[in-house]
Amino acid sequence: MRRSRALVLFLLSVLLVAGCANIPEVSTPHAVRDDKEEPNSTVDGPTKDLDAYDLVREFIHRSGNPEAASLYLTDKGKQGWNGESEPNIILDTFDTVPLRNPGLNEDPGAPSSDVETVVLQVAGVGRLGPDNAFIPRIENREYHVVVRKRNDGQWRIERPPPEIYVPLSDFEASYRAVTVYYFDPDLRVTVPDLRYVAAEPVSGLPARVINVLLSGPSDAMRKSVRSPLDGIGTRTNVVPDPDGTLVVDLKELGDKSAEQREQIATQIVLSLQTVTSSRLRLRADGQDLIPGRRDWRQGDLKVYDAPTKPDSDQPGLVAANGRLHSLHDGKPIEGPAGDGELEVLNGAQSIDGGQLALVVRTDAGPRLRIGPVKGPMQAVNLEGRRMTRPTWLLSTTNEVAAKEVWTVADGDVVRVVRMADGTWKALQVNASELTDFGPITELRLSRDGTRAAFIARGRLGVASVVRDQDSVSLRFPRRLQTLNIVQAVGVDWLSQDTLVVATRQAALPVASLSVDGLKLEVFDRNNLQLPVKSVAAAPDRNVIVTDSAAVSSVPGVGQLWRQVPHGPGPNAIPFYPG
């Protein structure tokens, strides 16, 4: 059996929503009706005179449209076939081949010339869940598809595959990635949640996005974020007024406070920003959502993601030769981290720039120390033969310094928390769901604190951070791009929903990818001296790597790497706050 194992370096973020939106695309803003009442466009049937193998291929290409796909089936084939089920996304290089034993007739009662068994071979890259989120899943499958010739000589499928399989390129043409927004557990910062909706009709995109937003966070993020929109519905259709302003009229807001209503406005405006350029009119039970504020644009919003972005006056640091240096001028920083008092192996700086967490060399092995950038570093009672580079959780308020650092000590995920008396205490994170992934060699918290990216056995993964009253867990882990990323050595967060990964692979030394792993873009390798050893990234900053010769940076994909003028050499570990 031939199997498709093509290397896919660019998986575009365009996919499918399972089912139609509950809110119609066009209507006067009074009565809500179901999308299914809308007239369907004419759907073409199968190409005439296709042989059985090409018919199955064309069926697969059209499986993303249940109405079109059903035209390829016999009446018997339609029985039990659910064209509305969540689709599996496969590589375009699927095969339809003859049965290995052509003497084996799948329907012994039919003439051999009237029945063909087509062997369908697919290579899956993932699927869509009921929550409209992409779930990576690499697998090869084979199915026997029975095709019968009708009286008019045309072939139709009598036994289709048991699941819906749609090639990636067909999603690229028909579906769109959208980002809906929720909040971190402290309701301090917005958190993006990547989902997929049908791209056509364009006029209905805002309604479909609002429908997804109101349905709540994706399954993987449901326990990690909060939504002030929880339990709220729409009073009317999401449609434009005669003046072109898009109206979103909510219901069941109850006694929501002014602050909660502002958070709701933020969720709606940010979620719609990529699907409409219209002004937004936000209402609650027919009245302005916030009295005196009728229309909204993105510029009217409070900037909730500011705490996740390091200030411009924080240029980043680099650990080299046992000391911390500034990436701005290459000079050692003031204090014990830069003057040689401590032998620094690696480190992390809090997002506000005020604190450091350092892994330092001691006679007893690596140890963790935490303290102000220029001040004394407090030893943490955490032992281990190996510790990963620390990563900071953002502060809960602007007035309080960050008080939680994560690392992995001898394979155990640990969070170190500042206690009321000012000391730091190590607490184990429940990472039991990551056991099968293998030992974790790199861990980075997202700067909103709701996700963690990790590397285990050279593979890249992401898990959700779930905080209960008495414990913290890593839940719903997913491997990302397992066909392509097999020798990862470093990872960091370029934004709240975009990762940058460094690998030992010559064809893919540095790449960025969406947090769900669907979209992958490879950085130019020119000017790099492979292999790459580490990577650092942050919002609105150059990506920085260390290769076998120096520290280099690049503004983005497709641009050339330039050596950092003051980079301290091939053993350096650069990092931005976070």
CSV table of C-alpha atoms in Angstrom, one decimal, residues 139-366:
chain,number,residue,atom,x,y,z
A,139,GLU,CA,-2.5,9.5,10.9
A,140,ASN,CA,-2.7,7.4,7.7
A,141,ARG,CA,-5.9,5.6,6.9
A,142,GLU,CA,-7.2,3.3,4.2
A,143,TYR,CA,-10.8,2.6,3.3
A,144,HIS,CA,-12.6,0.4,0.8
A,145,VAL,CA,-15.1,2.6,-1.0
A,146,VAL,CA,-17.7,0.6,-3.0
A,147,VAL,CA,-18.9,2.3,-6.2
A,148,ARG,CA,-21.8,1.1,-8.3
A,149,LYS,CA,-22.7,1.8,-12.0
A,150,ARG,CA,-26.2,3.1,-12.5
A,151,ASN,CA,-28.5,2.2,-15.4
A,152,ASP,CA,-27.3,5.3,-17.3
A,153,GLY,CA,-23.7,4.2,-17.1
A,154,GLN,CA,-22.7,6.8,-14.4
A,155,TRP,CA,-20.8,5.6,-11.3
A,156,ARG,CA,-22.1,6.5,-7.8
A,157,ILE,CA,-20.7,5.7,-4.4
A,158,GLU,CA,-22.7,3.0,-2.5
A,159,ARG,CA,-20.4,2.7,0.5
A,160,PRO,CA,-18.6,6.0,1.3
A,161,PRO,CA,-15.8,6.4,3.8
A,162,PRO,CA,-17.2,6.4,7.4
A,163,GLU,CA,-15.8,9.9,8.1
A,164,ILE,CA,-15.6,13.2,6.2
A,165,TYR,CA,-12.2,13.8,4.6
A,166,VAL,CA,-11.4,17.1,3.0
A,167,PRO,CA,-8.1,18.0,1.4
A,168,LEU,CA,-6.3,21.0,2.8
A,169,SER,CA,-6.4,23.0,-0.5
A,170,ASP,CA,-10.2,22.8,-0.5
A,171,PHE,CA,-10.3,24.3,2.9
A,172,GLU,CA,-7.9,27.0,1.8
A,173,ALA,CA,-10.4,28.1,-0.8
A,174,SER,CA,-13.5,27.9,1.3
A,175,TYR,CA,-12.9,28.5,5.0
A,176,ARG,CA,-11.3,31.2,7.1
A,177,ALA,CA,-9.4,31.4,10.4
A,178,VAL,CA,-10.8,33.9,12.9
A,179,THR,CA,-9.7,34.9,16.4
A,180,VAL,CA,-12.2,35.3,19.1
A,181,TYR,CA,-11.3,36.9,22.4
A,182,TYR,CA,-11.8,36.0,26.0
A,183,PHE,CA,-10.0,37.0,29.3
A,184,ASP,CA,-7.4,35.5,31.6
A,185,PRO,CA,-8.7,34.2,35.0
A,186,ASP,CA,-8.0,37.6,36.6
A,187,LEU,CA,-9.9,39.4,33.9
A,188,ARG,CA,-6.9,41.5,33.3
A,189,VAL,CA,-5.8,40.7,29.7
A,190,THR,CA,-7.5,39.5,26.6
A,191,VAL,CA,-6.7,36.0,25.3
A,192,PRO,CA,-7.1,35.0,21.7
A,193,ASP,CA,-8.8,31.8,20.7
A,194,LEU,CA,-8.3,30.6,17.1
A,195,ARG,CA,-11.3,29.1,15.4
A,196,TYR,CA,-12.6,28.4,11.9
A,197,VAL,CA,-15.7,29.5,10.0
A,198,ALA,CA,-17.0,29.2,6.5
A,199,ALA,CA,-15.7,32.1,4.3
A,200,GLU,CA,-18.8,32.4,2.2
A,201,PRO,CA,-21.1,34.2,2.0
A,202,VAL,CA,-18.8,37.1,3.0
A,203,SER,CA,-21.8,39.1,4.2
A,204,GLY,CA,-22.5,36.5,6.9
A,205,LEU,CA,-19.0,36.4,8.4
A,206,PRO,CA,-19.7,38.8,11.3
A,207,ALA,CA,-22.7,36.8,12.3
A,208,ARG,CA,-20.8,33.5,12.2
A,209,VAL,CA,-18.0,35.0,14.3
A,210,ILE,CA,-20.4,36.3,16.9
A,211,ASN,CA,-22.0,32.9,17.0
A,212,VAL,CA,-18.7,31.3,17.7
A,213,LEU,CA,-17.8,33.9,20.3
A,214,LEU,CA,-21.0,33.5,22.2
A,215,SER,CA,-20.7,29.7,22.1
A,216,GLY,CA,-17.8,30.1,24.5
A,217,PRO,CA,-14.0,29.2,24.5
A,218,SER,CA,-12.7,26.2,22.6
A,219,ASP,CA,-12.7,23.0,24.5
A,220,ALA,CA,-8.9,23.2,25.2
A,221,MET,CA,-9.2,26.7,26.6
A,222,ARG,CA,-12.6,26.5,28.4
A,223,LYS,CA,-11.0,25.9,31.8
A,224,SER,CA,-8.2,28.4,31.3
A,225,VAL,CA,-10.1,31.6,30.4
A,226,ARG,CA,-13.1,33.6,31.4
A,227,SER,CA,-15.8,35.2,29.4
A,228,PRO,CA,-18.0,38.1,30.6
A,229,LEU,CA,-20.3,37.0,27.7
A,230,ASP,CA,-21.1,33.7,29.3
A,231,GLY,CA,-24.8,33.0,29.1
A,232,ILE,CA,-25.5,35.9,26.9
A,233,GLY,CA,-27.3,35.7,23.5
A,234,THR,CA,-28.3,38.0,20.7
A,235,ARG,CA,-31.7,39.8,20.6
A,236,THR,CA,-31.6,40.4,16.8
A,237,ASN,CA,-29.7,39.3,13.8
A,238,VAL,CA,-26.1,40.6,13.4
A,239,VAL,CA,-26.8,42.8,10.3
A,240,PRO,CA,-25.9,46.3,9.2
A,241,ASP,CA,-28.2,49.3,9.7
A,242,PRO,CA,-29.1,51.3,6.6
A,243,ASP,CA,-26.2,53.6,7.3
A,244,GLY,CA,-23.8,50.6,7.1
A,245,THR,CA,-23.1,50.3,10.8
A,246,LEU,CA,-23.1,46.7,11.9
A,247,VAL,CA,-25.5,46.1,14.8
A,248,VAL,CA,-24.9,43.6,17.6
A,249,ASP,CA,-27.8,43.6,19.9
A,250,LEU,CA,-27.4,41.4,23.0
A,251,LYS,CA,-29.9,40.1,25.5
A,252,GLU,CA,-29.9,38.6,29.0
A,253,LEU,CA,-27.2,40.9,30.3
A,254,GLY,CA,-28.9,41.2,33.7
A,255,ASP,CA,-27.0,43.5,36.1
A,256,LYS,CA,-23.7,43.5,34.3
A,257,SER,CA,-21.5,46.3,35.7
A,258,ALA,CA,-20.0,49.1,33.6
A,259,GLU,CA,-16.6,47.4,33.7
A,260,GLN,CA,-18.1,44.1,32.6
A,261,ARG,CA,-19.9,45.8,29.7
A,262,GLU,CA,-16.6,47.4,28.6
A,263,GLN,CA,-15.0,44.0,28.7
A,264,ILE,CA,-17.9,42.6,26.6
A,265,ALA,CA,-17.5,45.4,24.1
A,266,THR,CA,-13.8,44.6,23.9
A,267,GLN,CA,-14.5,40.9,23.2
A,268,ILE,CA,-17.0,41.8,20.3
A,269,VAL,CA,-14.9,44.5,18.7
A,270,LEU,CA,-11.6,42.5,18.7
A,271,SER,CA,-13.3,39.4,17.5
A,272,LEU,CA,-14.9,41.2,14.5
A,273,GLN,CA,-11.8,43.3,13.6
A,274,THR,CA,-10.6,41.0,10.8
A,275,VAL,CA,-14.0,40.3,9.2
A,276,THR,CA,-15.6,43.8,8.9
A,277,SER,CA,-14.4,47.3,8.5
A,278,SER,CA,-17.8,48.7,9.5
A,279,ARG,CA,-18.5,50.7,12.6
A,280,LEU,CA,-20.1,48.6,15.3
A,281,ARG,CA,-23.2,49.5,17.1
A,282,LEU,CA,-23.3,47.6,20.4
A,283,ARG,CA,-26.7,47.3,22.1
A,284,ALA,CA,-28.1,45.4,25.1
A,285,ASP,CA,-31.8,44.8,25.0
A,286,GLY,CA,-32.3,47.5,22.4
A,287,GLN,CA,-30.3,50.2,24.3
A,288,ASP,CA,-26.7,51.3,24.0
A,289,LEU,CA,-24.5,48.6,25.7
A,290,ILE,CA,-22.7,51.5,27.6
A,291,PRO,CA,-24.9,54.6,27.9
A,292,GLY,CA,-23.6,57.5,25.8
A,293,ARG,CA,-21.4,55.3,23.7
A,294,ARG,CA,-23.3,54.3,20.5
A,295,ASP,CA,-20.8,53.3,17.9
A,296,TRP,CA,-17.4,51.5,18.4
A,297,ARG,CA,-14.1,51.0,16.6
A,298,GLN,CA,-11.0,49.3,17.8
A,299,GLY,CA,-9.4,52.6,18.8
A,300,ASP,CA,-12.2,53.2,21.3
A,301,LEU,CA,-11.2,50.2,23.4
A,302,LYS,CA,-9.1,50.0,26.5
A,303,VAL,CA,-5.8,48.2,25.6
A,304,TYR,CA,-6.2,45.0,27.6
A,305,ASP,CA,-3.2,43.2,26.1
A,306,ALA,CA,-0.6,45.8,27.1
A,307,PRO,CA,0.6,43.8,30.2
A,308,THR,CA,1.7,41.0,27.8
A,309,LYS,CA,4.0,43.2,25.8
A,310,PRO,CA,7.4,44.2,27.2
A,311,ASP,CA,8.1,47.9,27.2
A,312,SER,CA,10.3,49.3,24.5
A,313,ASP,CA,12.9,50.3,27.1
A,314,GLN,CA,13.5,46.6,27.8
A,315,PRO,CA,15.9,45.6,25.1
A,316,GLY,CA,16.3,42.0,26.3
A,317,LEU,CA,19.2,40.2,27.9
A,318,VAL,CA,21.6,37.4,27.0
A,319,ALA,CA,23.4,34.9,29.3
A,320,ALA,CA,27.0,34.2,28.2
A,321,ASN,CA,30.2,33.2,30.0
A,322,GLY,CA,28.4,33.1,33.3
A,323,ARG,CA,27.0,36.6,33.2
A,324,LEU,CA,24.0,38.5,32.0
A,325,HIS,CA,24.6,41.1,29.3
A,326,SER,CA,22.3,43.7,27.7
A,327,LEU,CA,21.3,43.0,24.1
A,328,HIS,CA,21.4,46.8,23.6
A,329,ASP,CA,25.1,47.4,24.1
A,330,GLY,CA,26.5,44.0,25.1
A,331,LYS,CA,27.7,45.3,28.5
A,332,PRO,CA,27.2,43.1,31.6
A,333,ILE,CA,24.3,44.4,33.7
A,334,GLU,CA,24.8,45.8,37.2
A,335,GLY,CA,24.4,43.6,40.2
A,336,PRO,CA,25.3,40.0,41.0
A,337,ALA,CA,23.9,38.7,37.7
A,338,GLY,CA,26.4,40.7,35.7
A,339,ASP,CA,29.4,41.3,38.0
A,340,GLY,CA,30.5,37.7,38.3
A,341,GLU,CA,29.2,37.1,41.8
A,342,LEU,CA,26.9,34.4,40.4
A,343,GLU,CA,27.8,32.0,37.5
A,344,VAL,CA,24.6,32.4,35.4
A,345,LEU,CA,23.6,29.4,33.1
A,346,ASN,CA,20.4,30.9,31.8
A,347,GLY,CA,17.6,33.2,33.0
A,348,ALA,CA,14.4,35.0,32.5
A,349,GLN,CA,13.2,38.6,33.2
A,350,SER,CA,9.8,39.5,34.4
A,351,ILE,CA,7.6,41.2,31.8
A,352,ASP,CA,7.8,44.5,33.6
A,353,GLY,CA,11.6,44.2,33.5
A,354,GLY,CA,12.0,44.6,37.3
A,355,GLN,CA,12.9,41.0,38.3
A,356,LEU,CA,15.2,38.2,37.3
A,357,ALA,CA,14.9,34.4,37.7
A,358,LEU,CA,18.3,32.8,37.2
A,359,VAL,CA,19.6,29.2,36.9
A,360,VAL,CA,23.1,29.4,38.4
A,361,ARG,CA,25.9,26.9,38.6
A,362,THR,CA,26.8,25.7,42.1
A,363,ASP,CA,29.0,22.9,43.5
A,364,ALA,CA,25.8,21.0,44.2
A,365,GLY,CA,24.4,21.4,40.7
A,366,PRO,CA,22.2,24.1,39.0
